[in-house]
Tab-separated table of C-alpha atoms in Angstrom:
chain	number	residue	atom	x	y	z
P	187	UNK	CA	0.000	0.000	0.000
P	188	UNK	CA	1.405	3.380	-0.976
P	189	UNK	CA	1.446	6.228	1.585
P	190	UNK	CA	-1.598	8.435	1.241
P	191	UNK	CA	-1.095	12.046	0.204
P	192	UNK	CA	-2.580	14.664	2.441
P	193	UNK	CA	-3.677	18.204	1.624
P	194	UNK	CA	-3.744	20.400	4.717
P	195	UNK	CA	-5.098	23.912	4.297
P	196	UNK	CA	-4.227	26.841	6.552
P	197	UNK	CA	-7.456	28.104	8.077
P	198	UNK	CA	-8.790	30.388	10.758
P	199	UNK	CA	-9.672	29.015	14.159
P	200	UNK	CA	-13.448	29.082	13.598
P	201	UNK	CA	-13.597	26.510	10.813
P	202	UNK	CA	-10.106	24.946	10.917
P	203	UNK	CA	-11.244	21.461	11.855
P	204	UNK	CA	-14.036	21.362	9.263
P	205	UNK	CA	-11.878	22.616	6.388
P	206	UNK	CA	-9.020	20.298	7.396
P	207	UNK	CA	-11.380	17.326	7.354
P	208	UNK	CA	-12.826	18.321	3.969
P	209	UNK	CA	-9.368	18.662	2.437
P	210	UNK	CA	-8.334	15.248	3.727
P	211	UNK	CA	-11.518	13.585	2.502
P	212	UNK	CA	-11.075	14.968	-0.972
P	213	UNK	CA	-7.533	13.687	-1.502
P	214	UNK	CA	-6.972	10.836	0.952
P	215	UNK	CA	-8.599	7.399	0.932
P	216	UNK	CA	-9.469	5.793	4.239
P	217	UNK	CA	-6.526	3.877	5.759
P	218	UNK	CA	-7.067	1.633	8.781
P	219	UNK	CA	-4.866	1.910	11.865
P	220	UNK	CA	-3.090	-1.380	11.125
P	221	UNK	CA	-2.075	-0.244	7.627
P	222	UNK	CA	-0.930	3.116	8.989
P	223	UNK	CA	1.361	1.270	11.394
P	224	UNK	CA	2.868	-0.689	8.490
P	225	UNK	CA	3.340	2.533	6.509
P	226	UNK	CA	5.179	4.197	9.380
P	227	UNK	CA	7.585	1.261	9.660
P	228	UNK	CA	8.213	1.328	5.896
P	229	UNK	CA	8.910	5.075	5.951
P	230	UNK	CA	12.078	4.891	8.055
P	231	UNK	CA	14.439	7.771	7.690
P	232	UNK	CA	17.225	6.943	5.202
P	233	UNK	CA	20.829	6.765	6.319
P	234	UNK	CA	22.759	9.961	5.803
P	235	UNK	CA	25.949	10.139	3.814
P	236	UNK	CA	27.198	8.304	0.751
P	237	UNK	CA	29.354	5.266	0.089
P	238	UNK	CA	32.628	5.993	1.835
P	239	UNK	CA	36.239	5.400	0.933
P	240	UNK	CA	38.207	2.267	1.761
P	241	UNK	CA	39.913	4.000	4.677
P	242	UNK	CA	36.513	4.738	6.232
P	243	UNK	CA	35.523	1.061	6.171
P	244	UNK	CA	38.865	-0.245	7.426
P	245	UNK	CA	39.280	2.247	10.250
P	246	UNK	CA	37.031	4.898	11.638
P	247	UNK	CA	34.999	6.415	14.422
P	248	UNK	CA	31.329	7.319	14.105
P	249	UNK	CA	28.689	8.703	16.410
P	250	UNK	CA	25.651	6.423	16.359
P	251	UNK	CA	22.692	8.763	16.004
P	252	UNK	CA	20.606	5.771	14.853
P	253	UNK	CA	20.786	4.263	18.359
P	254	UNK	CA	19.519	5.394	21.778
P	255	UNK	CA	19.995	4.307	25.373
P	256	UNK	CA	17.484	3.350	28.053
P	257	UNK	CA	18.540	3.276	31.702
P	258	UNK	CA	17.264	0.488	33.974
P	259	UNK	CA	18.388	0.711	37.604
P	260	UNK	CA	17.135	-0.694	40.891
P	261	UNK	CA	17.077	-3.800	43.112
P	262	UNK	CA	14.986	-5.859	40.649
P	263	UNK	CA	16.603	-4.669	37.398
P	264	UNK	CA	18.687	-7.795	36.829
P	265	UNK	CA	15.907	-10.207	37.800
P	266	UNK	CA	13.389	-8.487	35.530
P	267	UNK	CA	15.663	-8.407	32.485
P	268	UNK	CA	16.650	-12.051	32.986
P	269	UNK	CA	13.036	-13.078	32.473
P	270	UNK	CA	12.374	-11.110	29.277
P	271	UNK	CA	15.576	-11.331	27.184
P	272	UNK	CA	17.169	-14.189	25.264
P	273	UNK	CA	20.645	-13.989	26.813
P	274	UNK	CA	21.882	-14.717	30.335
P	275	UNK	CA	22.504	-11.516	32.223
P	276	UNK	CA	24.258	-13.450	35.026
P	277	UNK	CA	26.800	-15.265	32.827
P	278	UNK	CA	30.405	-14.269	33.654
P	279	UNK	CA	31.304	-13.749	29.993
P	280	UNK	CA	28.486	-11.165	29.731
P	281	UNK	CA	29.829	-9.000	32.537
P	282	UNK	CA	31.038	-6.196	30.223
P	283	UNK	CA	27.997	-6.164	27.938
P	284	UNK	CA	26.126	-8.537	25.676
P	285	UNK	CA	23.837	-8.745	22.651
P	286	UNK	CA	20.289	-10.012	23.182
P	287	UNK	CA	16.660	-9.535	22.206
P	288	UNK	CA	13.106	-9.141	23.449
P	289	UNK	CA	10.671	-11.687	21.974
P	290	UNK	CA	6.931	-12.118	21.746
P	291	UNK	CA	5.297	-15.103	23.440
P	292	UNK	CA	5.328	-16.759	19.991
P	293	UNK	CA	9.100	-16.421	19.732
P	294	UNK	CA	9.228	-13.503	17.268
P	295	UNK	CA	11.712	-10.667	17.741
P	296	UNK	CA	10.303	-7.438	19.135
P	297	UNK	CA	13.603	-5.598	19.669
P	298	UNK	CA	17.272	-6.489	19.290
P	299	UNK	CA	19.414	-4.712	21.869
P	300	UNK	CA	22.838	-4.535	23.495
P	301	UNK	CA	22.880	-4.425	27.302
P	302	UNK	CA	25.728	-2.814	29.254
P	303	UNK	CA	26.371	-2.558	32.998
P	304	UNK	CA	26.005	1.126	33.822
P	305	UNK	CA	29.034	2.258	35.809
P	306	UNK	CA	27.990	5.876	35.299
P	307	UNK	CA	24.375	5.420	36.401
P	308	UNK	CA	22.534	6.463	39.557
P	309	UNK	CA	23.568	3.217	41.276
P	310	UNK	CA	27.019	2.322	39.848
P	311	UNK	CA	27.746	-1.384	40.170
P	312	UNK	CA	24.398	-1.992	41.858
P	313	UNK	CA	21.826	-3.297	39.412
P	314	UNK	CA	22.211	-0.504	36.870
P	315	UNK	CA	22.105	-1.238	33.149
P	316	UNK	CA	21.963	0.585	29.831
P	317	UNK	CA	19.917	-0.881	26.977
P	318	UNK	CA	21.012	0.194	23.500
P	319	UNK	CA	18.174	0.051	20.974
P	320	UNK	CA	17.198	1.361	17.550
P	321	UNK	CA	16.473	5.085	17.928
P	322	UNK	CA	13.172	4.782	16.051
P	323	UNK	CA	12.041	2.063	18.475
P	324	UNK	CA	13.350	3.518	21.751
P	325	UNK	CA	9.997	4.950	22.851
P	326	UNK	CA	8.234	1.693	21.941
P	327	UNK	CA	10.697	-0.403	23.958
P	328	UNK	CA	10.425	2.011	26.887
P	329	UNK	CA	6.643	1.479	26.893
P	330	UNK	CA	7.085	-2.282	26.446
P	331	UNK	CA	9.273	-2.561	29.557
P	332	UNK	CA	7.001	-0.254	31.539
P	333	UNK	CA	3.977	-2.365	30.623
P	334	UNK	CA	5.510	-5.554	32.051
P	335	UNK	CA	7.234	-3.954	35.009
P	336	UNK	CA	4.287	-4.582	37.361
P	337	UNK	CA	5.623	-4.517	40.953
P	338	UNK	CA	9.302	-4.890	40.080
P	339	UNK	CA	11.450	-2.343	41.865
P	340	UNK	CA	13.564	-0.472	39.338
P	341	UNK	CA	13.662	2.928	37.694
P	342	UNK	CA	13.248	3.282	33.942
P	343	UNK	CA	14.420	6.276	31.917
P	344	UNK	CA	14.819	6.981	28.207
P	345	UNK	CA	18.071	8.945	28.042
P	346	UNK	CA	18.443	12.021	25.871
P	347	UNK	CA	21.356	12.044	23.396
P	348	UNK	CA	22.713	15.006	25.357
P	349	UNK	CA	23.117	12.818	28.464
P	350	UNK	CA	25.070	9.934	26.953
P	351	UNK	CA	26.840	9.752	23.593
P	352	UNK	CA	27.274	6.420	21.818
P	353	UNK	CA	30.155	5.811	19.413
P	354	UNK	CA	31.429	2.864	17.390
P	355	UNK	CA	35.132	2.598	16.538
P	356	UNK	CA	37.009	0.115	14.352
P	357	UNK	CA	40.594	-0.192	13.185
P	358	UNK	CA	41.717	-2.956	10.811
P	359	UNK	CA	44.893	-1.210	9.627
P	360	UNK	CA	46.649	-0.502	12.956
P	361	UNK	CA	47.125	3.182	12.268
P	362	UNK	CA	46.552	6.187	14.476
P	363	UNK	CA	43.380	8.127	14.009
P	364	UNK	CA	40.800	10.375	15.696
P	365	UNK	CA	39.716	7.474	17.939
P	366	UNK	CA	42.895	8.095	19.957
P	367	UNK	CA	41.126	11.170	21.346
P	368	UNK	CA	38.261	8.965	22.385
P	369	UNK	CA	40.686	6.559	24.059
P	370	UNK	CA	41.925	9.458	26.157
P	371	UNK	CA	38.304	10.228	27.011
P	372	UNK	CA	37.713	6.619	28.086
P	373	UNK	CA	40.781	6.657	30.313
P	374	UNK	CA	39.369	9.525	32.339
P	375	UNK	CA	38.010	8.045	35.541
P	376	UNK	CA	34.230	7.844	35.623
P	377	UNK	CA	33.654	9.531	32.291
P	378	UNK	CA	33.307	6.828	29.630
P	379	UNK	CA	33.163	3.108	28.949
P	380	UNK	CA	34.584	1.068	26.033
P	381	UNK	CA	33.218	-2.400	25.233
P	382	UNK	CA	34.118	-4.717	22.322
P	383	UNK	CA	31.044	-5.198	20.143
P	384	UNK	CA	29.706	-8.556	21.379
P	385	UNK	CA	28.141	-9.672	18.096
P	386	UNK	CA	31.010	-10.445	15.715
P	387	UNK	CA	34.742	-10.704	16.502
P	388	UNK	CA	36.840	-7.802	15.226
P	389	UNK	CA	33.752	-5.781	14.223
P	390	UNK	CA	34.874	-2.970	16.508
P	391	UNK	CA	34.027	-1.455	19.885
P	392	UNK	CA	31.218	0.534	21.429
P	393	UNK	CA	32.147	3.613	23.448
P	394	UNK	CA	29.645	5.281	25.776
P	395	UNK	CA	30.598	8.724	27.079
P	396	UNK	CA	28.944	10.688	29.848
P	397	UNK	CA	28.117	13.990	28.196
P	398	UNK	CA	27.345	15.648	31.502
P	399	UNK	CA	30.790	14.857	32.946
P	400	UNK	CA	32.812	16.854	30.435
P	401	UNK	CA	32.718	18.051	26.875
P	402	UNK	CA	34.023	15.644	24.235
P	403	UNK	CA	37.371	16.480	22.592
P	404	UNK	CA	36.005	15.263	19.256
P	405	UNK	CA	34.859	17.505	16.426
P	406	UNK	CA	32.718	16.677	13.405
P	407	UNK	CA	35.899	16.545	11.306
P	408	UNK	CA	37.125	13.641	13.459
P	409	UNK	CA	34.055	11.510	12.816
P	410	UNK	CA	33.460	9.023	10.024
P	411	UNK	CA	30.021	9.204	8.337
P	412	UNK	CA	27.587	6.809	9.976
P	413	UNK	CA	26.920	5.282	6.554
P	414	UNK	CA	30.415	3.731	6.718
P	415	UNK	CA	29.424	1.921	9.893
P	416	UNK	CA	26.255	0.595	8.240
P	417	UNK	CA	28.121	-0.529	5.124
P	418	UNK	CA	30.580	-2.388	7.305
P	419	UNK	CA	27.642	-4.040	9.103
P	420	UNK	CA	26.041	-5.075	5.842
P	421	UNK	CA	29.188	-6.678	4.447
P	422	UNK	CA	29.577	-8.677	7.679
P	423	UNK	CA	25.898	-9.713	7.761
P	424	UNK	CA	25.038	-7.907	11.007
P	425	UNK	CA	21.384	-6.827	10.983
P	426	UNK	CA	20.422	-4.104	13.444
P	427	UNK	CA	17.180	-2.382	14.328
P	428	UNK	CA	13.609	-3.065	13.340
P	429	UNK	CA	14.038	-1.945	9.745
P	430	UNK	CA	16.186	-5.053	9.272
P	431	UNK	CA	14.928	-7.367	12.026
P	432	UNK	CA	11.210	-6.801	11.502
P	433	UNK	CA	9.402	-6.432	14.823
P	434	UNK	CA	6.812	-9.137	15.507
P	435	UNK	CA	7.737	-11.038	12.330
P	436	UNK	CA	11.428	-11.964	12.358
P	437	UNK	CA	12.656	-15.157	14.010
P	438	UNK	CA	15.794	-14.848	16.163
P	439	UNK	CA	17.719	-17.672	14.450
P	440	UNK	CA	16.893	-16.414	10.956
P	441	UNK	CA	18.115	-12.990	12.119
P	442	UNK	CA	21.540	-14.450	13.070
P	443	UNK	CA	21.021	-13.734	16.764
P	444	UNK	CA	22.252	-17.218	17.687
P	445	UNK	CA	25.554	-16.899	15.809
P	446	UNK	CA	26.024	-13.323	17.076
P	447	UNK	CA	26.075	-14.486	20.709
P	448	UNK	CA	22.580	-13.176	21.363
P	449	UNK	CA	20.907	-16.341	22.737
P	450	UNK	CA	21.763	-18.533	25.710
P	451	UNK	CA	20.154	-21.915	25.025
P	452	UNK	CA	20.870	-23.156	28.564
P	453	UNK	CA	19.382	-20.348	30.645
P	454	UNK	CA	16.045	-20.567	32.438
P	455	UNK	CA	12.651	-19.487	31.187
P	456	UNK	CA	12.098	-16.254	29.309
P	457	UNK	CA	9.386	-14.878	27.067
P	458	UNK	CA	9.426	-16.691	23.708
P	459	UNK	CA	11.810	-19.445	24.817
P	460	UNK	CA	9.771	-22.485	23.712
P	461	UNK	CA	9.816	-21.906	19.948
P	462	UNK	CA	13.433	-20.704	20.026
P	463	UNK	CA	14.694	-23.826	21.805
P	464	UNK	CA	12.595	-26.152	19.639
P	465	UNK	CA	13.933	-24.576	16.448
P	466	UNK	CA	17.497	-24.925	17.692
P	467	UNK	CA	17.304	-28.592	18.631
P	468	UNK	CA	14.692	-30.023	16.267
P	469	UNK	CA	14.481	-27.770	13.269
P	470	UNK	CA	16.745	-26.631	10.436
P	471	UNK	CA	17.290	-22.906	9.854
P	472	UNK	CA	16.655	-22.621	6.114
P	473	UNK	CA	16.708	-18.827	5.899
P	474	UNK	CA	19.234	-16.294	7.160
P	475	UNK	CA	19.815	-12.570	6.810
P	476	UNK	CA	22.768	-12.272	4.438
P	477	UNK	CA	24.668	-9.462	2.678
P	478	UNK	CA	23.822	-8.850	-0.978
P	479	UNK	CA	25.566	-7.062	-3.835
P	480	UNK	CA	23.296	-5.359	-6.381
P	481	UNK	CA	24.253	-5.152	-10.059
P	482	UNK	CA	22.481	-4.371	-13.320
P	483	UNK	CA	23.867	-6.205	-16.348
P	484	UNK	CA	26.484	-8.835	-17.060
P	485	UNK	CA	27.799	-11.607	-14.857
P	486	UNK	CA	27.384	-11.541	-11.102
P	487	UNK	CA	30.291	-9.940	-9.203
P	488	UNK	CA	32.860	-12.411	-7.967
P	489	UNK	CA	32.830	-12.657	-4.180
P	490	UNK	CA	36.369	-12.581	-2.707
P	491	UNK	CA	37.782	-15.684	-1.058
P	492	UNK	CA	36.981	-16.432	2.574
P	493	UNK	CA	39.291	-15.112	5.258
P	494	UNK	CA	40.009	-11.950	7.265
P	495	UNK	CA	40.988	-10.137	4.051
P	496	UNK	CA	37.535	-10.642	2.549
P	497	UNK	CA	36.162	-7.365	3.878
P	498	UNK	CA	39.000	-5.348	2.370
P	499	UNK	CA	38.490	-7.054	-0.984
P	500	UNK	CA	34.720	-6.476	-0.851
P	501	UNK	CA	35.281	-2.726	-0.575
P	502	UNK	CA	36.382	-2.699	-4.204
P	503	UNK	CA	32.870	-3.770	-5.217
P	504	UNK	CA	31.165	-0.842	-3.479
P	505	UNK	CA	29.485	1.793	-5.613
P	506	UNK	CA	27.307	4.803	-4.743
P	507	UNK	CA	24.721	3.559	-7.286
P	508	UNK	CA	23.799	0.268	-8.915
P	509	UNK	CA	23.516	2.223	-12.148
P	510	UNK	CA	22.733	5.819	-12.951
P	511	UNK	CA	19.783	6.923	-10.848
P	512	UNK	CA	19.308	3.544	-9.157
P	513	UNK	CA	20.283	2.936	-5.515
P	514	UNK	CA	19.587	0.282	-2.909
P	515	UNK	CA	17.656	2.892	-0.918
P	516	UNK	CA	14.986	2.844	-3.634
P	517	UNK	CA	14.062	-0.804	-3.023
P	518	UNK	CA	11.086	-1.071	-0.645
P	519	UNK	CA	11.448	-3.118	2.508
P	520	UNK	CA	10.042	-6.619	2.056
P	521	UNK	CA	10.343	-6.611	-1.754
P	522	UNK	CA	10.470	-10.188	-3.063
P	523	UNK	CA	13.686	-11.528	-4.577
P	524	UNK	CA	12.854	-13.912	-7.432
P	525	UNK	CA	14.716	-16.019	-9.968
P	526	UNK	CA	15.226	-14.383	-13.362
P	527	UNK	CA	12.516	-15.557	-15.807
P	528	UNK	CA	11.342	-18.133	-13.289
P	529	UNK	CA	8.534	-17.996	-10.774
P	530	UNK	CA	9.081	-19.975	-7.602
P	531	UNK	CA	6.296	-21.267	-5.426
P	532	UNK	CA	7.685	-19.002	-2.718
P	533	UNK	CA	10.174	-16.154	-3.123
P	534	UNK	CA	13.795	-17.231	-2.418
P	535	UNK	CA	14.406	-14.015	-0.540
P	536	UNK	CA	13.080	-10.709	0.789
P	537	UNK	CA	14.922	-7.421	0.640
P	538	UNK	CA	15.419	-5.541	3.916
P	539	UNK	CA	17.640	-2.463	3.605
P	540	UNK	CA	20.705	-1.153	1.816
P	541	UNK	CA	23.022	1.684	0.812
P	542	UNK	CA	24.434	2.268	-2.668
P	543	UNK	CA	24.808	-1.194	-4.195
P	544	UNK	CA	24.977	-3.177	-0.931
P	545	UNK	CA	22.292	-4.340	1.476
P	546	UNK	CA	20.783	-7.085	3.576
P	547	UNK	CA	18.119	-9.616	2.605
P	548	UNK	CA	16.441	-12.624	4.202
P	549	UNK	CA	17.655	-15.423	1.926
P	550	UNK	CA	16.798	-19.087	1.515
P	551	UNK	CA	20.214	-20.667	1.983
P	552	UNK	CA	19.955	-23.739	-0.261
P	553	UNK	CA	18.568	-21.654	-3.153
P	554	UNK	CA	20.568	-18.398	-3.097
P	555	UNK	CA	23.909	-19.745	-1.756
P	556	UNK	CA	25.968	-22.918	-1.979
P	557	UNK	CA	25.342	-23.669	1.714
P	558	UNK	CA	24.545	-27.319	2.456
P	559	UNK	CA	22.122	-27.615	5.366
P	560	UNK	CA	22.909	-30.111	8.150
P	561	UNK	CA	21.855	-33.649	7.285
P	562	UNK	CA	20.799	-32.741	3.743
P	563	UNK	CA	22.225	-33.080	0.255
P	564	UNK	CA	23.219	-30.024	-1.812
P	565	UNK	CA	20.145	-27.958	-2.616
P	566	UNK	CA	18.848	-26.172	-5.685
P	567	UNK	CA	21.643	-23.595	-5.900
P	568	UNK	CA	23.249	-22.998	-9.282
P	569	UNK	CA	26.079	-20.489	-9.867
P	570	UNK	CA	24.506	-19.590	-13.220
P	571	UNK	CA	21.147	-18.697	-11.666
P	572	UNK	CA	20.501	-14.947	-11.343
P	573	UNK	CA	18.081	-13.320	-8.922
P	574	UNK	CA	16.280	-9.993	-9.255
P	575	UNK	CA	14.405	-7.561	-7.038
P	576	UNK	CA	11.983	-4.842	-8.129
P	577	UNK	CA	12.359	-1.181	-7.196
P	578	UNK	CA	8.618	-0.964	-6.600
P	579	UNK	CA	6.746	2.187	-7.448
P	580	UNK	CA	3.214	2.953	-8.548
P	581	UNK	CA	1.301	0.528	-10.741
P	582	UNK	CA	2.208	0.936	-14.389
P	583	UNK	CA	5.102	3.290	-13.719
P	584	UNK	CA	8.621	2.919	-15.117
P	585	UNK	CA	9.997	2.516	-11.599
P	586	UNK	CA	7.757	-0.493	-10.973
P	587	UNK	CA	9.108	-2.279	-14.058
P	588	UNK	CA	12.733	-1.564	-13.164
P	589	UNK	CA	14.559	-4.529	-11.629
P	590	UNK	CA	18.134	-5.053	-10.487
P	591	UNK	CA	20.026	-8.283	-9.949
P	592	UNK	CA	20.994	-9.579	-6.510
P	593	UNK	CA	24.017	-11.644	-5.467
P	594	UNK	CA	23.879	-13.009	-1.899
P	595	UNK	CA	26.889	-14.445	-0.103
P	596	UNK	CA	27.883	-15.858	3.277
P	597	UNK	CA	30.648	-13.831	5.028
P	598	UNK	CA	33.785	-15.636	6.172
P	599	UNK	CA	33.120	-15.375	9.913
P	600	UNK	CA	29.680	-16.986	9.580
P	601	UNK	CA	31.149	-19.917	7.657
P	602	UNK	CA	33.706	-20.330	10.454
P	603	UNK	CA	30.927	-20.447	13.046
P	604	UNK	CA	29.007	-23.057	11.066
P	605	UNK	CA	32.155	-25.133	10.586
P	606	UNK	CA	32.900	-25.103	14.331
P	607	UNK	CA	29.297	-25.998	15.152
P	608	UNK	CA	29.364	-28.870	12.627
P	609	UNK	CA	32.604	-30.219	14.083
P	610	UNK	CA	31.170	-29.999	17.580
P	611	UNK	CA	27.972	-31.796	16.526
P	612	UNK	CA	29.994	-34.530	14.808
P	613	UNK	CA	32.115	-35.000	17.920
P	614	UNK	CA	29.010	-35.275	20.102
P	615	UNK	CA	27.511	-37.819	17.681
P	616	UNK	CA	30.702	-39.877	17.767
P	617	UNK	CA	30.786	-39.829	21.572
P	618	UNK	CA	27.145	-40.961	21.755
P	619	UNK	CA	27.859	-43.862	19.415
P	620	UNK	CA	30.882	-44.905	21.458
P	621	UNK	CA	28.847	-44.744	24.665
P	622	UNK	CA	26.104	-46.859	23.088
P	623	UNK	CA	28.615	-49.464	21.927
P	624	UNK	CA	30.133	-49.622	25.417
P	625	UNK	CA	26.722	-50.207	26.964
P	626	UNK	CA	25.927	-52.949	24.456
P	627	UNK	CA	29.235	-54.707	25.177
P	628	UNK	CA	28.572	-54.521	28.938
P	629	UNK	CA	25.180	-56.174	28.443
P	630	UNK	CA	26.756	-58.990	26.439
């Protein structure tokens, strides 16, 4: 459904409401509340900036205006969060911060968040936490927590950007840069906190500064455009926020939350646990959010070989546009990815979000990649098969007919995780067989 156009006339106070209603009725069809909610989610603000240089993606420092912080502090803060998030807040390895999510009772993701212990809060070291969430969803999450708080004893506050500043820094080239100023800021006692990003190794670090303690030594010239951070996320297959992990629809395992250290499968009960555990132990995850390269004509771009140098090589494929006048930002969220000249019973993928010629999509693994699912034979993937996605637009328009090709791939770190998990599963299977043989021999 396309957003309705509204005509709002400037009127005097006597008949303002009547004339406003008449103008709306003449130009705007009726839209129910449910459809309006969908429209608002589809009309997210675009990322600022353009495709950045290689240096920006290999090393940089950006201020995350797309994220906000919520403070939770009080005697019951830890106990409350433990019962509503997918990770274990009491695990020793989560002491410095961890990635997690809030789920519905049906096991669908409501919000993906990063939780930090709040050393700068009203009760430092005593049940104080900061929840980092998508800025567009911060108010919604604040209401969600408040709704289920009941008699729990903790204080809840949505922090203003002026109170705490959130940065992300990365450095793959071991060179000095503006982040050294931020390091000095972190070293000041009681003023800031630096935490390695818990989702993917070597992705970078989060830095939270207390704006009220002192002014930051950083200037706008020191900062990398936030679009560089998002491009880096996309190439590493790290979805973030409810424009990429659709609230109330996305499943945590399909959203890579399990491989990004966001789920503890051994912790106690939490909201949405049943479906998540059942999928892990009994099901096969056939779809994942993966990075995609967009192109127009010719053969699909060749994805660089696996390994730590893959990201650097992928930078050479980045373009500000797919072709003249065509960008990833023009593709509507949820657009179906189909085979060229072939109609599948169900779409092999769905587009989520992108910048330039790069983005994220929910992809069927055995169709769009050469991934072999556990316990199954190679699927329907063919290197010669091309996939396309439509730019959308109004019915009958040129934009609607325009399509671009999509090449999905699995980043190196995700393949490493799958390989380790497969080796671990094979070892457990071997040990079970040996144990069974020993029991049979004892019986004989």
